Short mmCIF file of C-alpha atoms in Angstrom, two decimals:
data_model
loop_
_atom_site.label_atom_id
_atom_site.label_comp_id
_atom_site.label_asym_id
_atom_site.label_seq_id
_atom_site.Cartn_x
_atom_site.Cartn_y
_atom_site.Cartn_z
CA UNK A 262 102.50 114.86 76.55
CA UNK A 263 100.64 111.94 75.39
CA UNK A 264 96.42 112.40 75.80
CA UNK A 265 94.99 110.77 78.99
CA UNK A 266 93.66 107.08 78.40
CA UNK A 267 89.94 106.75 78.00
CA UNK A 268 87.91 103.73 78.82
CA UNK A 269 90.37 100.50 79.44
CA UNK A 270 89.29 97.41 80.62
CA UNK A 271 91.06 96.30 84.18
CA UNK A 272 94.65 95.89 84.51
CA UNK A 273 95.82 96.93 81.45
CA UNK A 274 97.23 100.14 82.73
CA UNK A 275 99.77 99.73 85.56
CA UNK A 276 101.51 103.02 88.01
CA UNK A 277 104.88 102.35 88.31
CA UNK A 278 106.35 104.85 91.97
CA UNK A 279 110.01 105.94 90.30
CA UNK A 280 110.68 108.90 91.78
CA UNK A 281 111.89 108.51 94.87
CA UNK A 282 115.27 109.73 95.97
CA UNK A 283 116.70 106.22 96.42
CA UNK A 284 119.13 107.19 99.68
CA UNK A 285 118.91 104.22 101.30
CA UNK A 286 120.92 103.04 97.75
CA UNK A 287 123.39 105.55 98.22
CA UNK A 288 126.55 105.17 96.70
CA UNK A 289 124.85 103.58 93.33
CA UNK A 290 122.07 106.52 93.41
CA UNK A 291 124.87 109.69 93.84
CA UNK A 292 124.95 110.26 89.80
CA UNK A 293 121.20 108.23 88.56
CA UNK A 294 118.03 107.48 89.77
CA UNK A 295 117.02 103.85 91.58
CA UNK A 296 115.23 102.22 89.05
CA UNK A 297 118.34 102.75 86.43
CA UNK A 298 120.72 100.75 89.28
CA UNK A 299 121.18 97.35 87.55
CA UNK A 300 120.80 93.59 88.79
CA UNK A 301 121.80 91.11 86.70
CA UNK A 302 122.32 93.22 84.31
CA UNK A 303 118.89 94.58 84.09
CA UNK A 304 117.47 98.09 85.29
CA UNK A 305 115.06 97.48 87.84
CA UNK A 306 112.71 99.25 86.57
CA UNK A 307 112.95 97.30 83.15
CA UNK A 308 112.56 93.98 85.66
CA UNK A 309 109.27 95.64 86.43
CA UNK A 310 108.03 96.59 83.22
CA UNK A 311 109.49 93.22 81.28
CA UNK A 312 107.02 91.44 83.77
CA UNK A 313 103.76 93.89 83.36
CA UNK A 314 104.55 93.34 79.50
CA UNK A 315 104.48 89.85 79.72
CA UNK A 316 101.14 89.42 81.38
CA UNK A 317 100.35 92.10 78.66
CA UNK A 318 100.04 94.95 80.74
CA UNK A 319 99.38 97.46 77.94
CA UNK A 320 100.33 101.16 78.82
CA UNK A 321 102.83 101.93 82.24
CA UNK A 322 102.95 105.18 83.60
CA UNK A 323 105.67 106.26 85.46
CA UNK A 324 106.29 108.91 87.82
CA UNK A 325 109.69 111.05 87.66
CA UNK A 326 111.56 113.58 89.75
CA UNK A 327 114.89 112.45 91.04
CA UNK A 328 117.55 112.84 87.44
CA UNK A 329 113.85 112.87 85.23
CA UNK A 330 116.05 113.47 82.61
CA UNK A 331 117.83 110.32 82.55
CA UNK A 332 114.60 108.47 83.12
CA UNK A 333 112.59 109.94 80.49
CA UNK A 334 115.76 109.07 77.97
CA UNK A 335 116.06 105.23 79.27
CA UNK A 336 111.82 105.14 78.88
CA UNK A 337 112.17 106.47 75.36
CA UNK A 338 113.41 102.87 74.34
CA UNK A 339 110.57 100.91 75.30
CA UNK A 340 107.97 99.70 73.30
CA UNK A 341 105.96 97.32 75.32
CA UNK A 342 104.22 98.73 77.59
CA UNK A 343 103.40 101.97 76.26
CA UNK A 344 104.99 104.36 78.24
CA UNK A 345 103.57 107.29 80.26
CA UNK A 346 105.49 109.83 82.03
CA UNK A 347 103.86 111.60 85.39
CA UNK A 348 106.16 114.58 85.85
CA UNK A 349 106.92 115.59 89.08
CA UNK A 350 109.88 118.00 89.08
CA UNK A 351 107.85 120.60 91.21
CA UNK A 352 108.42 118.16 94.04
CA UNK A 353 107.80 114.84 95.44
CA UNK A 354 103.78 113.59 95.91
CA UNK A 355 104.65 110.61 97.88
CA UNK A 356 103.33 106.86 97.05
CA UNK A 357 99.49 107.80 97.50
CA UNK A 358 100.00 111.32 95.55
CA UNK A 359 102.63 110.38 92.75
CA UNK A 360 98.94 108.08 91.89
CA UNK A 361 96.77 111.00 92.68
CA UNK A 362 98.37 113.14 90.05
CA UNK A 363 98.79 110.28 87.28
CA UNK A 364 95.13 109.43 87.64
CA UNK A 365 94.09 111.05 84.09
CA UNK A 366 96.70 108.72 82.46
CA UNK A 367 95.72 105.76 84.36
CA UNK A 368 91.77 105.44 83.16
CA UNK A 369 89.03 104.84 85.21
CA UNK A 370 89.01 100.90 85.23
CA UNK A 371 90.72 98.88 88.10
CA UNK A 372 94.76 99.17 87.79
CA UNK A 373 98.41 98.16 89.05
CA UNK A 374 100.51 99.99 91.13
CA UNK A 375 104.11 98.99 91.00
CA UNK A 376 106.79 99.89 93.02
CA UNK A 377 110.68 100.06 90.99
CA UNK A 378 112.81 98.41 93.69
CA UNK A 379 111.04 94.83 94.00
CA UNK A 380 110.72 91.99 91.76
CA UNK A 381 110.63 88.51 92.15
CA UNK A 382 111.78 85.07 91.30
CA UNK A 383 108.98 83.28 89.55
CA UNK A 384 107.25 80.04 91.08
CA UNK A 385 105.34 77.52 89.34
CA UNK A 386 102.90 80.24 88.85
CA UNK A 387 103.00 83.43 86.88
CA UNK A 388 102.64 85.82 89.85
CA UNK A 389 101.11 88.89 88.30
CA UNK A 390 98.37 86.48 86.49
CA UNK A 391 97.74 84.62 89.51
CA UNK A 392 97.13 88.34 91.26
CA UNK A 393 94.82 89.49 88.70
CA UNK A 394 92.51 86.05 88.59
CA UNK A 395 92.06 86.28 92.48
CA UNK A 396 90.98 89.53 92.02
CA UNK A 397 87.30 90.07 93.42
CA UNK A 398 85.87 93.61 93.17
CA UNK A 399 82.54 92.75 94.93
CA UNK A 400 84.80 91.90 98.14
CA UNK A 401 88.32 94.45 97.74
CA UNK A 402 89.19 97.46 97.31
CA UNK A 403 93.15 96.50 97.23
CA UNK A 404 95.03 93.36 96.72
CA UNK A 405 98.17 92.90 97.37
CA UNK A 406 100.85 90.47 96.60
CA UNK A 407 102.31 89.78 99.83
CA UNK A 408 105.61 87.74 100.42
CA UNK A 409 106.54 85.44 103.21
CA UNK A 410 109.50 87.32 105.18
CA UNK A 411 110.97 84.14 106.00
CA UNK A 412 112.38 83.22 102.53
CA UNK A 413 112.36 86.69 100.90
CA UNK A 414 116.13 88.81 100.06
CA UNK A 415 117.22 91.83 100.75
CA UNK A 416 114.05 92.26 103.56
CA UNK A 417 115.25 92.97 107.35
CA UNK A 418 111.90 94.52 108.65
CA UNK A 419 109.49 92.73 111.06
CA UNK A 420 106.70 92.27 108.43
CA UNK A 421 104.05 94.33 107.26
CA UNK A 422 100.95 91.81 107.65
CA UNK A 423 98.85 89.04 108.97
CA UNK A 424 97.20 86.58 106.22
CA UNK A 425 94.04 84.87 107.41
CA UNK A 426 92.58 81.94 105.67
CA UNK A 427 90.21 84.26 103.38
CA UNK A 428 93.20 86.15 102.37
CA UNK A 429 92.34 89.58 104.07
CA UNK A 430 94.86 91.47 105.82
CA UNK A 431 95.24 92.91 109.25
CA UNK A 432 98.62 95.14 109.60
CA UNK A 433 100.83 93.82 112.56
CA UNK A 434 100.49 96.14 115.86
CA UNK A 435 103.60 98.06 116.86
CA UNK A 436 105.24 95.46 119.19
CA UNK A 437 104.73 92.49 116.97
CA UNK A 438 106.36 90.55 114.13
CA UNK A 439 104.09 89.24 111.12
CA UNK A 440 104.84 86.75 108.46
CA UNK A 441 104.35 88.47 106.01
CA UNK A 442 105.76 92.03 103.78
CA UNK A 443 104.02 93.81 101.10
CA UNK A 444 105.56 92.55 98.02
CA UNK A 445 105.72 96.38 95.79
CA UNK A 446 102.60 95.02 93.81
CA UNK A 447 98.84 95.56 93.83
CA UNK A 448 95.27 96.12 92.52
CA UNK A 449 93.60 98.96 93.34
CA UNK A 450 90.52 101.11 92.43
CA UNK A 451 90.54 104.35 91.20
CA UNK A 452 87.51 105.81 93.17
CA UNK A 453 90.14 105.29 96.47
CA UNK A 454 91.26 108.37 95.37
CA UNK A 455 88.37 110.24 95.75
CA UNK A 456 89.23 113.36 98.82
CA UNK A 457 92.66 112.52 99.24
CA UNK A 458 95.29 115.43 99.47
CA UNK A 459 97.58 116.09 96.89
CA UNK A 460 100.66 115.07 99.36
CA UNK A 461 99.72 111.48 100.98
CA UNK A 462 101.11 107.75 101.46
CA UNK A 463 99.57 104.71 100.26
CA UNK A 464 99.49 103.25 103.52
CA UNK A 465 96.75 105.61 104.06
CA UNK A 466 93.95 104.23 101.50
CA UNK A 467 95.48 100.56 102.85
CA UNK A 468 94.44 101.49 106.69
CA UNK A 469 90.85 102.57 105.26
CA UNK A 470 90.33 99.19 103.21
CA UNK A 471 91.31 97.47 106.01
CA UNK A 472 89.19 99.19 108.74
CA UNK A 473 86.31 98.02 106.32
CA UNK A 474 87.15 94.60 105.60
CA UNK A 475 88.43 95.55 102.02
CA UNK A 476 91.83 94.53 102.13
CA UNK A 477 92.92 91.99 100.41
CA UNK A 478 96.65 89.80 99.80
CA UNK A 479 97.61 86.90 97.30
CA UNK A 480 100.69 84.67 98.63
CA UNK A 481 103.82 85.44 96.10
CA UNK A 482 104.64 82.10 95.14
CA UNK A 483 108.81 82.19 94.29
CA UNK A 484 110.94 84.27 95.92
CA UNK A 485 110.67 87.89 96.87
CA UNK A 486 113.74 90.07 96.18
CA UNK A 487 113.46 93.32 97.84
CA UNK A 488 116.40 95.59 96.39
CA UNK A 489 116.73 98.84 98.51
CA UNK A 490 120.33 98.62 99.73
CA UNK A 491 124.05 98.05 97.60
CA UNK A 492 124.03 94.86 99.73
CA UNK A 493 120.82 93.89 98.20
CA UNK A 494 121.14 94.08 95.05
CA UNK A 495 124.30 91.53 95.45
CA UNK A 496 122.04 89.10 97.50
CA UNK A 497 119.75 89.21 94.72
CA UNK A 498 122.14 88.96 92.06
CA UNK A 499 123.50 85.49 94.05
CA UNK A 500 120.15 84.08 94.06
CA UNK A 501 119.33 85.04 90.56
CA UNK A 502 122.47 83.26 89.61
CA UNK A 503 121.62 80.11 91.62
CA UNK A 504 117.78 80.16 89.57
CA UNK A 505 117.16 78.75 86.43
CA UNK A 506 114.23 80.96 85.84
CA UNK A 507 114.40 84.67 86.98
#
């Protein structure tokens, strides 16, 4: 086991959620985990990490449980980011504990959380860049990048949030439909963690940041591809095709 990170300046450590049971990607997930299932002919967890290593993301650590094994042998290959393994064989944290528990690799600065099964289609823009220079500590506690529904792949729910013109976030109410999904990408602080349980979701610290005004998104600009399903990892492979910049 590598030593726990010390003092790192913000964003240069990034949480990457990999050890989920991946059912919903069930026949491709009977014999390896989800982020080894390849688009494009690309892992999607090495989609993830090629992008945190471009906007020089410096160590990743990742969570494991589901065939660890086969993770921690794929991982062993990579050079940039560092990489960090959060073992969690004993059983399954959730999103908000798998972070809990990697905490002493992650440093005490600001940091990314990632999850394996989205990436994106760049715009104009470097996304992850564009994330980190809206970031504004003095006003959020989270940021996320949030896509628009409406031109995303592989996404079939009825949205996650409401954008208003500041950029903060208000979750849609049960009955209604909102424009926008949480895009598998944000900036959060580490004191968020403070008196949580060891088994929790991340929606929970998101529902307290936005009770106090502290939640924040940034407007993915490209296209969103969401890859939970067989079928989605085709749609995204068609669109990928059809880009000429992934």
């Amino acid at each position: 086991m590598s030593r726990p990170l010390k003092a790192v300046k913000p964003f240069s450590t990034a949480m990457l959620l990999a050890a989920g049971l991946g059912k919903r990607m069930r026949p491709l997930t009977d014999h390896k985990p989800k982020p080894l299932v390849e688009v494009a002919g690309k892992t999607l967890i090495d989609h993830v990490l090629d992008r945190l290593a471009f906007c020089d993301v410096e160590t990743a650590v990742v969570n494991v449980h589901y065939f660890a094994e086969q993770m921690e042998a794929h991982l062993a290959g990579r050079r940039r980011p560092r990489i960090l393994i959060s073992d969690e064989r004993a059983g399954l944290l959730d999103s908000g504990g798998g972070v809990r528990k990697a905490l002493p690799l992650l440093g005490k600065a600001p940091f990314i959380v990632c999850n394996c099964d989205s990436f994106w289609i760049e715009g104009p823009q470097v996304n992850l860049e564009a994330l980190k220079a809206h970031w504004d500590p003095a006003r959020m506690d989270i940021l996320m990048l949030v896509a628009a529904t409406a031109t995303s792949v592989g996404f079939d729910g009825r949205g996650d949030y409401h954008l208003d013109s500041h950029g903060a976030l208000a979750r849609r109410r049960e009955c209604e439909t909102a424009p926008f999904a949480y895009a598998g990408v944000l900036l959060i602080k580490p004191e968020l963690f403070e008196g949580t349980p060891e088994i929790f979701s991340l929606n929970r610290l998101f529902d307290a940041a936005e009770a106090k005004g502290r939640l924040f998104g940034k407007r993915l600009d490209g296209i969103w591809l969401h890859v939970g399903t067989p079928q989605a990892v085709k749609e995204a492979e068609e669109k990928i095709a059809l880009s000429p910049v992934e």
